PDB file of C-alpha atoms in Angstrom:
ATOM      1  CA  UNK A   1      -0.014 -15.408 -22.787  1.00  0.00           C
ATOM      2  CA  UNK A   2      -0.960 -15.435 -19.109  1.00  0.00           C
ATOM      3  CA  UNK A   3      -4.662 -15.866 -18.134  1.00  0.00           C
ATOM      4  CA  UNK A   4      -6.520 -15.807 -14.815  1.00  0.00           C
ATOM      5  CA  UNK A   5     -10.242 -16.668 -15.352  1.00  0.00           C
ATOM      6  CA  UNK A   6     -12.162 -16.314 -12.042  1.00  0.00           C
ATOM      7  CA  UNK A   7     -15.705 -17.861 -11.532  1.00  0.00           C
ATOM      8  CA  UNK A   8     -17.827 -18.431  -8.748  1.00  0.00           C
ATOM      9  CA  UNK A   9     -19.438 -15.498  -7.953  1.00  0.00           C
ATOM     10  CA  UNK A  10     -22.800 -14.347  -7.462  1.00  0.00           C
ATOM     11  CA  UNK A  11     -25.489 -13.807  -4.593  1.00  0.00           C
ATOM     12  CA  UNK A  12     -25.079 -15.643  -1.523  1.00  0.00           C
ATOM     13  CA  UNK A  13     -27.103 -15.086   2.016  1.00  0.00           C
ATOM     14  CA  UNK A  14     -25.284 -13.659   4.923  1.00  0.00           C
ATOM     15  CA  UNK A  15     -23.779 -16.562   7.169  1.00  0.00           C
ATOM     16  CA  UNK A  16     -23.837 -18.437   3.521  1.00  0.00           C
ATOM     17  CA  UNK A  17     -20.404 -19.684   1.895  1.00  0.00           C
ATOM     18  CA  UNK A  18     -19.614 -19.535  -1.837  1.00  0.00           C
ATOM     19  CA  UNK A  19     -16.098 -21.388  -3.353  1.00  0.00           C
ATOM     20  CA  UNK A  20     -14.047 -19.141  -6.371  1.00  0.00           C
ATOM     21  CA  UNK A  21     -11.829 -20.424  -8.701  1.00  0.00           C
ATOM     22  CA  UNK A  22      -9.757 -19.122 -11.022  1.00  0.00           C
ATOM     23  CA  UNK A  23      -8.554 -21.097 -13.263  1.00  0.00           C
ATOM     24  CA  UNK A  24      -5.057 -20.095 -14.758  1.00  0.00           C
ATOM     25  CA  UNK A  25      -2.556 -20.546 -17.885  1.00  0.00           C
ATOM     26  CA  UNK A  26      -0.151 -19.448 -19.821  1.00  0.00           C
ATOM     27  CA  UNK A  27       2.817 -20.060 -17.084  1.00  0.00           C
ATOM     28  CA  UNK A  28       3.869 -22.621 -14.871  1.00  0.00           C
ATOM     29  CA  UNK A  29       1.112 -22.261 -12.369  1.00  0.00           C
ATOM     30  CA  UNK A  30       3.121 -24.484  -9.344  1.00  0.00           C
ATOM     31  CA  UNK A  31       6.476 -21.718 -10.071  1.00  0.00           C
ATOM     32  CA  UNK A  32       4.319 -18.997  -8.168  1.00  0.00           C
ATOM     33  CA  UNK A  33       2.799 -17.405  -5.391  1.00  0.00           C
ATOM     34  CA  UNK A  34      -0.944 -17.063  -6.141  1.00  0.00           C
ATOM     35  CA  UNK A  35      -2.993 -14.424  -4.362  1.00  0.00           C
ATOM     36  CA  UNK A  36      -6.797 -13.334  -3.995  1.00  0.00           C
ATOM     37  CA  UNK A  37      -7.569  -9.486  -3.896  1.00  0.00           C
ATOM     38  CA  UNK A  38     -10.584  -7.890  -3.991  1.00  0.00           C
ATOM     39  CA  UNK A  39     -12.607  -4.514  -4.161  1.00  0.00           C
ATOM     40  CA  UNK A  40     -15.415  -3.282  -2.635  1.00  0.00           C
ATOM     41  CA  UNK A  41     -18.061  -1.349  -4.607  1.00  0.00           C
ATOM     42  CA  UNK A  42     -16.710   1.971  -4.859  1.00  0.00           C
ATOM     43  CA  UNK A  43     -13.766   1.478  -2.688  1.00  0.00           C
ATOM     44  CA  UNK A  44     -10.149   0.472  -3.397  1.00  0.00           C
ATOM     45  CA  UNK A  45      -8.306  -2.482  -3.537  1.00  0.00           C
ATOM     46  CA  UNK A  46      -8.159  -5.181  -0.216  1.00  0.00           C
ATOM     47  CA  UNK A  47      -5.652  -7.649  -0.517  1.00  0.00           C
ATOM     48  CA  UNK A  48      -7.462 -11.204   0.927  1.00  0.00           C
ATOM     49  CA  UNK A  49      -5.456 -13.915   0.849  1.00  0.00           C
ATOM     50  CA  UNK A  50      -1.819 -15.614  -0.854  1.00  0.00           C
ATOM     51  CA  UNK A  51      -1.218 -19.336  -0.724  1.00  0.00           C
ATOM     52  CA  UNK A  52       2.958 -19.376  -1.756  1.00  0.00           C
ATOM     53  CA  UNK A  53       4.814 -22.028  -3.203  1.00  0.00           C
ATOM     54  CA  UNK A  54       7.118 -22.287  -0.351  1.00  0.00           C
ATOM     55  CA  UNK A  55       6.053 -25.270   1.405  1.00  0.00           C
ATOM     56  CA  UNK A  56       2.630 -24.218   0.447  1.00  0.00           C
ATOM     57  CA  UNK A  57       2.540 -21.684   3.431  1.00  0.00           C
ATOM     58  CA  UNK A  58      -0.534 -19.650   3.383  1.00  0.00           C
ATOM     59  CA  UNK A  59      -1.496 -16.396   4.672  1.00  0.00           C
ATOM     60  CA  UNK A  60      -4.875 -14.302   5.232  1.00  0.00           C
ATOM     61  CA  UNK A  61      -5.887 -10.786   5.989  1.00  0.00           C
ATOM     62  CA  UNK A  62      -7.287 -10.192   9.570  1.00  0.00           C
ATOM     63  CA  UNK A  63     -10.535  -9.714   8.031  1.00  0.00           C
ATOM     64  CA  UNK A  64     -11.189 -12.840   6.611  1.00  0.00           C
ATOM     65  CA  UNK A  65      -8.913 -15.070   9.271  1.00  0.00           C
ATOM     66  CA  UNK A  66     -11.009 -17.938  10.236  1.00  0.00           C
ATOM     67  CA  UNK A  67     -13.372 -17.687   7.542  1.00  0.00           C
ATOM     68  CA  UNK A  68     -11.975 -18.105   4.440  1.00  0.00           C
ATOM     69  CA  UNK A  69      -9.785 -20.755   3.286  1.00  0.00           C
ATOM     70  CA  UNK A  70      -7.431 -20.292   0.065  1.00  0.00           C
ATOM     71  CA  UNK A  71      -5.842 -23.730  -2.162  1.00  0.00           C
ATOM     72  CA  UNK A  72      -4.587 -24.812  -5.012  1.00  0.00           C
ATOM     73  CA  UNK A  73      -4.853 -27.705  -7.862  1.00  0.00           C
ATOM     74  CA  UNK A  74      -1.962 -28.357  -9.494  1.00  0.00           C
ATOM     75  CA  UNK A  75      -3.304 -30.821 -11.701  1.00  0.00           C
ATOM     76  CA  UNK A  76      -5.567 -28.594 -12.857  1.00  0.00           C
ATOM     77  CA  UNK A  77      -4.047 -25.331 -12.577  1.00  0.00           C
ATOM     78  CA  UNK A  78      -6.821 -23.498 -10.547  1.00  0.00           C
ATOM     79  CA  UNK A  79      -7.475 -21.891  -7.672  1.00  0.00           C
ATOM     80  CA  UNK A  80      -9.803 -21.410  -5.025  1.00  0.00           C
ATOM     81  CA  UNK A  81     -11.120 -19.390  -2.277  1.00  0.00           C
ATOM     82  CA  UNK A  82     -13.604 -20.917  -0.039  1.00  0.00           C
ATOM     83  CA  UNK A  83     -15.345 -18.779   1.813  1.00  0.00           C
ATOM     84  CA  UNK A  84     -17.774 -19.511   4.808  1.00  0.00           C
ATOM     85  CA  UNK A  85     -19.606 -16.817   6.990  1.00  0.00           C
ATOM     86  CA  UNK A  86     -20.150 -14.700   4.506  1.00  0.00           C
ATOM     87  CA  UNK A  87     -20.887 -10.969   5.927  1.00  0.00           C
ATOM     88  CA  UNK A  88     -22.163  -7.805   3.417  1.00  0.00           C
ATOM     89  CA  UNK A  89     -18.670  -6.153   3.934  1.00  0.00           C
ATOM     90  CA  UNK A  90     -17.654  -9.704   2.241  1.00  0.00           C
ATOM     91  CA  UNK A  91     -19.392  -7.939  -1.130  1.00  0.00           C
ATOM     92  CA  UNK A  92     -16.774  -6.923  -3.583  1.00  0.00           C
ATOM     93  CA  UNK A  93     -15.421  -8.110  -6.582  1.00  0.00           C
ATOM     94  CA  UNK A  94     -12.912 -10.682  -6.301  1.00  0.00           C
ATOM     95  CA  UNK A  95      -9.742 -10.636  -8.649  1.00  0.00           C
ATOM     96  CA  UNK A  96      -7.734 -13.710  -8.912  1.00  0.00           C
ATOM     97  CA  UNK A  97      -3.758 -12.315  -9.010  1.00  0.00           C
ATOM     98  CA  UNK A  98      -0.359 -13.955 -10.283  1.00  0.00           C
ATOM     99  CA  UNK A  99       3.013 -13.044  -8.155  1.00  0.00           C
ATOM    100  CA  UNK A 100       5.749 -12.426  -9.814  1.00  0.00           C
ATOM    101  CA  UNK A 101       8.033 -14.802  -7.623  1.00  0.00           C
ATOM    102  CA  UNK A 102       6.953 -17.860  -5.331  1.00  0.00           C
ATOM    103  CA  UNK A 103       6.408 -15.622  -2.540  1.00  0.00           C
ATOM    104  CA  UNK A 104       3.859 -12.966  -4.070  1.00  0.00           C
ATOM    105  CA  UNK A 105       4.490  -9.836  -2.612  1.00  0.00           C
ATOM    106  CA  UNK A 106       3.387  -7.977  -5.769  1.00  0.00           C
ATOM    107  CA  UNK A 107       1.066  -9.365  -8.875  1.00  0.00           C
ATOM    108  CA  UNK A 108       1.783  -8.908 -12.122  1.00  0.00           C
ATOM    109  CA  UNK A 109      -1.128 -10.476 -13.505  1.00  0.00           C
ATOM    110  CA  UNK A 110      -4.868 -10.153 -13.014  1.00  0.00           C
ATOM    111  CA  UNK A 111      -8.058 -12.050 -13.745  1.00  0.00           C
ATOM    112  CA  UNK A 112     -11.048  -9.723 -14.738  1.00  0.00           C
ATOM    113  CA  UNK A 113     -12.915 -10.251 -11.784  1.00  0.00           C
ATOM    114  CA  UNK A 114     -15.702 -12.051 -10.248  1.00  0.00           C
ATOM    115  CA  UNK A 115     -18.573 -10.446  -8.222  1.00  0.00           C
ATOM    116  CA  UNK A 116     -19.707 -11.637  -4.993  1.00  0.00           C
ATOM    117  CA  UNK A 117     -22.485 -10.077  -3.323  1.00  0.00           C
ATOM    118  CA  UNK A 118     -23.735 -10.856  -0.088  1.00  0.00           C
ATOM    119  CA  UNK A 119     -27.288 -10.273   0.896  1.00  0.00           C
ATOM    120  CA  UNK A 120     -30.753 -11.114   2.099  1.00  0.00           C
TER     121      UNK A 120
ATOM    122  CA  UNK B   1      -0.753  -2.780   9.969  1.00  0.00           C
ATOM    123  CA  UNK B   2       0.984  -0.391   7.659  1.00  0.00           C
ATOM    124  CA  UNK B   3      -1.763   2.110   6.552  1.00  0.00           C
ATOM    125  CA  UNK B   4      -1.093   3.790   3.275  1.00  0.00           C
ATOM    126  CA  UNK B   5      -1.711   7.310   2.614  1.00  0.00           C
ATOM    127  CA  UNK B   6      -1.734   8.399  -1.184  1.00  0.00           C
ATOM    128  CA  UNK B   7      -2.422  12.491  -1.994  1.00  0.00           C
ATOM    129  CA  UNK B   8      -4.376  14.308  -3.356  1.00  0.00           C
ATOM    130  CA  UNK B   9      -7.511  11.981  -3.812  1.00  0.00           C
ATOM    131  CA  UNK B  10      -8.212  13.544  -7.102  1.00  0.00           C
ATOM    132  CA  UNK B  11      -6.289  15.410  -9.451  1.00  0.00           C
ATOM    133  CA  UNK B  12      -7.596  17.140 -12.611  1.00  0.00           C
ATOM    134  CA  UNK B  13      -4.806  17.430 -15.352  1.00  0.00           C
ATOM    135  CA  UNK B  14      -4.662  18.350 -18.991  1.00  0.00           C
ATOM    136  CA  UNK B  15      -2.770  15.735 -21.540  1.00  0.00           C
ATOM    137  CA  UNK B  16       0.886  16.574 -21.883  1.00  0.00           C
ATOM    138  CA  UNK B  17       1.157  17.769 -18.554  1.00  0.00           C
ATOM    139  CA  UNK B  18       3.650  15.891 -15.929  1.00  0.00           C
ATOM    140  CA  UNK B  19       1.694  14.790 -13.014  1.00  0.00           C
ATOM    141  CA  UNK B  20       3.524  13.519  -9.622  1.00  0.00           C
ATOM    142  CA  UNK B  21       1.079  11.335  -7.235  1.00  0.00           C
ATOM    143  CA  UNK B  22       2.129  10.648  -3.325  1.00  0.00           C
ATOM    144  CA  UNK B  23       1.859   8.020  -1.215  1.00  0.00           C
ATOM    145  CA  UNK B  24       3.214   7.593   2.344  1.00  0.00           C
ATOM    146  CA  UNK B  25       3.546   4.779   4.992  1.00  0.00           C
ATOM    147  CA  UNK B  26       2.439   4.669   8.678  1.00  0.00           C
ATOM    148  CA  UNK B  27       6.449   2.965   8.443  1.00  0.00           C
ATOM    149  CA  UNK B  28       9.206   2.284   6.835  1.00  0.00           C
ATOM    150  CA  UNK B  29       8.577  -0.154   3.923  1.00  0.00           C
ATOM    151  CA  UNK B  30      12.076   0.125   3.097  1.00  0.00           C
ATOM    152  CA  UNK B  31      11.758  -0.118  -0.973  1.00  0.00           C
ATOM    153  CA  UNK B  32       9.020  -2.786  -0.788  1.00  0.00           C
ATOM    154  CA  UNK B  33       6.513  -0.736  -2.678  1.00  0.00           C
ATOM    155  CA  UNK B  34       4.399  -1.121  -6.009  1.00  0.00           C
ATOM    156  CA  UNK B  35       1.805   0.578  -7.799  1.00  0.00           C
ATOM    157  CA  UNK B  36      -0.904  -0.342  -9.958  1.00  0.00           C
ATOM    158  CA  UNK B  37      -3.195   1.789 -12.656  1.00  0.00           C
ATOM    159  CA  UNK B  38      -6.577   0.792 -12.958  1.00  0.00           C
ATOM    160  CA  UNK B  39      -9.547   1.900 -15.384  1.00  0.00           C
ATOM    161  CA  UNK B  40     -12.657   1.888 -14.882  1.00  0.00           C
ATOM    162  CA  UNK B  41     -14.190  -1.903 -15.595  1.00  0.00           C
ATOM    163  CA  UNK B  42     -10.693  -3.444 -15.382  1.00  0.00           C
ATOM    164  CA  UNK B  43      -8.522  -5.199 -13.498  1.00  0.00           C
ATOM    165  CA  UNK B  44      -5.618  -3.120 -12.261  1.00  0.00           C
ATOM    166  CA  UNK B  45      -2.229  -3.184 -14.162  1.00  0.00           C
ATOM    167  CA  UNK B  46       1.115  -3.189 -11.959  1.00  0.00           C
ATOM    168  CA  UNK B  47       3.310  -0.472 -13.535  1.00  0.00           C
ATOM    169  CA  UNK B  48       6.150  -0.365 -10.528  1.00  0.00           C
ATOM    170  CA  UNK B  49       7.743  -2.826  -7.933  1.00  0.00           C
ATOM    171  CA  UNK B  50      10.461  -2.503  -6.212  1.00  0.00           C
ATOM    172  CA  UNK B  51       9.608   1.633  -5.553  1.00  0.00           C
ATOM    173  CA  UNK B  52      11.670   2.314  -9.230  1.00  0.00           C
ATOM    174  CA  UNK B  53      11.748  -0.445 -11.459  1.00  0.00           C
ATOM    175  CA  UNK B  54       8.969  -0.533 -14.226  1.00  0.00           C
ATOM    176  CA  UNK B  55       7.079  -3.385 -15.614  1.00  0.00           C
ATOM    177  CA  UNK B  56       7.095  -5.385 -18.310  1.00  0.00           C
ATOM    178  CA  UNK B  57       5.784  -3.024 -21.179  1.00  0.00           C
ATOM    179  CA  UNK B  58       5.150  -0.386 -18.783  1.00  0.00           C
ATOM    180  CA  UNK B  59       6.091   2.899 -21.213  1.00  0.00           C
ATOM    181  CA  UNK B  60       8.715   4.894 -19.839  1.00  0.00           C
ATOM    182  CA  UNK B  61       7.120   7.695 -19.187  1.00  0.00           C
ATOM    183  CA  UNK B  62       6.107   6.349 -16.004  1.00  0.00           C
ATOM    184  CA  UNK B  63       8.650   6.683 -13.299  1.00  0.00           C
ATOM    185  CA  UNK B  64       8.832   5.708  -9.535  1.00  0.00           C
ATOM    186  CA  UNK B  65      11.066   6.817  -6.688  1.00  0.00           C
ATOM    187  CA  UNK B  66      11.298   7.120  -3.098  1.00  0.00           C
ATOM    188  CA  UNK B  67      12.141   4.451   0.212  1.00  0.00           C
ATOM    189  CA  UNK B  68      11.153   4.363   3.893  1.00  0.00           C
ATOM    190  CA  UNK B  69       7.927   6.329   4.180  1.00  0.00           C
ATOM    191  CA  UNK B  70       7.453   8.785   1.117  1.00  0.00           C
ATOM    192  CA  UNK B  71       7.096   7.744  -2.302  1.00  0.00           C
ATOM    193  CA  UNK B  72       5.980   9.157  -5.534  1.00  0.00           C
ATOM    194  CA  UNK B  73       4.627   7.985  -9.236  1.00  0.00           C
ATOM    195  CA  UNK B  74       5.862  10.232 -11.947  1.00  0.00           C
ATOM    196  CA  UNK B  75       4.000  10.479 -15.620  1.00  0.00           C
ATOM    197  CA  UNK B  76       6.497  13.162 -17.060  1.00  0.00           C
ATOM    198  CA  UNK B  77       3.479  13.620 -20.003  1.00  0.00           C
ATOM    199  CA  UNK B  78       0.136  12.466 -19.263  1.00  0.00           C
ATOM    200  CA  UNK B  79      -1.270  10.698 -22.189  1.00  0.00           C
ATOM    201  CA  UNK B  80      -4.986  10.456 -22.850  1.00  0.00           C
ATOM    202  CA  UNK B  81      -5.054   6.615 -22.109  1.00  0.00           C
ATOM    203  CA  UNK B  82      -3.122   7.261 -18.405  1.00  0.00           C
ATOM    204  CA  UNK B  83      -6.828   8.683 -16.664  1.00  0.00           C
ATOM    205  CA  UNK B  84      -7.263   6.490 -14.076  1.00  0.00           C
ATOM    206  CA  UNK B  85      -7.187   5.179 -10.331  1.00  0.00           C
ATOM    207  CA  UNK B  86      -3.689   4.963  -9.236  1.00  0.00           C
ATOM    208  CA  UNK B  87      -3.079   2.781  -6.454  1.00  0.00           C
ATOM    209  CA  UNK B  88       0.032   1.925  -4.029  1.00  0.00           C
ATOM    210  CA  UNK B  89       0.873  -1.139  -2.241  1.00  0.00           C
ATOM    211  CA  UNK B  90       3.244  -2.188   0.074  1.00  0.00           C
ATOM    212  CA  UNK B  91       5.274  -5.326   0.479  1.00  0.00           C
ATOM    213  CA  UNK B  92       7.083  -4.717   3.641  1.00  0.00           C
ATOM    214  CA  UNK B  93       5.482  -7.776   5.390  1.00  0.00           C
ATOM    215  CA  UNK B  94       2.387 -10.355   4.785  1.00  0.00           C
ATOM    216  CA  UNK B  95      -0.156  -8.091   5.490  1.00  0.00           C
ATOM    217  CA  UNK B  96      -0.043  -6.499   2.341  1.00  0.00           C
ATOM    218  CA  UNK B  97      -2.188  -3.182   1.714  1.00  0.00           C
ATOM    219  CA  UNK B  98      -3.181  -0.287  -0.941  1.00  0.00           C
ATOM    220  CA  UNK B  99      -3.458   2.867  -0.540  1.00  0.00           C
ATOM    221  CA  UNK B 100      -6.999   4.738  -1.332  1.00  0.00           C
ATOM    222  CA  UNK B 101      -6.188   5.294  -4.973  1.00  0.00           C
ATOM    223  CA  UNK B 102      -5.634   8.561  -6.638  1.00  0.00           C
ATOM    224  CA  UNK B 103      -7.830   9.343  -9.544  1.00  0.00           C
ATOM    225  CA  UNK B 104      -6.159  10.916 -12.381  1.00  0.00           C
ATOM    226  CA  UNK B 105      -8.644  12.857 -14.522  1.00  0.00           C
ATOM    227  CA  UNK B 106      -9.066  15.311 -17.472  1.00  0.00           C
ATOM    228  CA  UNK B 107      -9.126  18.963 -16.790  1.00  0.00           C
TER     229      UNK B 107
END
């Protein structure tokens, strides 16, 4: 059975950073294209960030460009979003997603979720 | 970016009816599109990739159709656990992006 645990979350300061993980099993984490997406209170879905397996080539939305920095642990089948310069519009909840191929266009698997909220 | 448009923003059905949801692209996404169900405290589900092709152990009374610009979500008979947030999502290139979401709920 596939899993996707995030953790991390929690209350940071504005200009703060804060590092997710998500720690997966259940399928061979280094066969696919790992993504972060996350949702705003009350709003819909953002997709963030996908770190592929091709050549580990990763990619970012324009809004977090710069800022945030996805990776992966094979050995230990996690992973993580780093994220520096943390804004409010940065608050959502973060889901950790599976692709269903080594490039990740689409996920097929979700994490519950973990919440991030930035503020003074 | 390719901004997605999904109609209406609500829609209030009874169970058993057949409900069609929209959702159209600034551009062609060719068939590059999913969509996703998602209740309220979860994470969402993917029910369709591909514009047509259904997920694993997604029931079949969930259908998907369309290319290019326009694409729908069929349920031919809503079921009480289908009230939801339906959400798009194209593929097309790496800036990936949902729609608003169309919430399905009981009349």
């Amino acid at each position: 059975e596939v899993q996707l645990v995030e953790s991390g979350g929690g209350l940071v300061q504005p200009g703060g950073s804060q590092r997710l993980s998500c720690a997966a099993s259940g399928f061979t984490f280094s066969s696919y294209a790992m993504s972060w997406v996350r949702q705003a209170p009350g709003e819909g879905l953002e997709w963030v960030s996908t770190f592929t397996i091709s050549g580990g080539s990763t990619y970012y939305a324009d809004s977090v460009k710069g800022r945030f920095t996805i990776s992966r642990d094979r050995s230990k089948n996690t992973l993580y979003l780093q994220m520096n310069s943390l804004r409010a519009e940065d608050t959502a909840v973060y889901y950790c997603a599976k692709g269903m191929d080594g490039i990740g266009w689409y996920f097929d698997y979700w994490g519950q979720g973990t919440r991030v909220t930035v503020s003074s | 970016e390719i901004v997605m448009t999904q109609s209406p923003a609500t829609l209030s059905v009874s169970p058993g009816e057949r409900v069609t949801l929209s959702c159209r692209a600034s551009q062609s996404v060719s068939s590059n599109l999913a969509w996703y169900q998602q209740k309220p405290g979860q994470a969402p589900r993917l029910l369709i990739y591909g514009a047509s092709t259904r997920a694993t152990g997604v029931p079949a009374r969930f259908s998907g159709s369309g290319s290019g610009t326009e694409f729908t979500l069929t349920i031919s008979s809503l079921q009480s656990e289908d009230f939801a947030i339906y959400y798009c999502q194209q593929y097309n290139n790496w800036l990936r992006t949902f729609g608003q979401g169309t919430k399905v709920e009981i009349k």
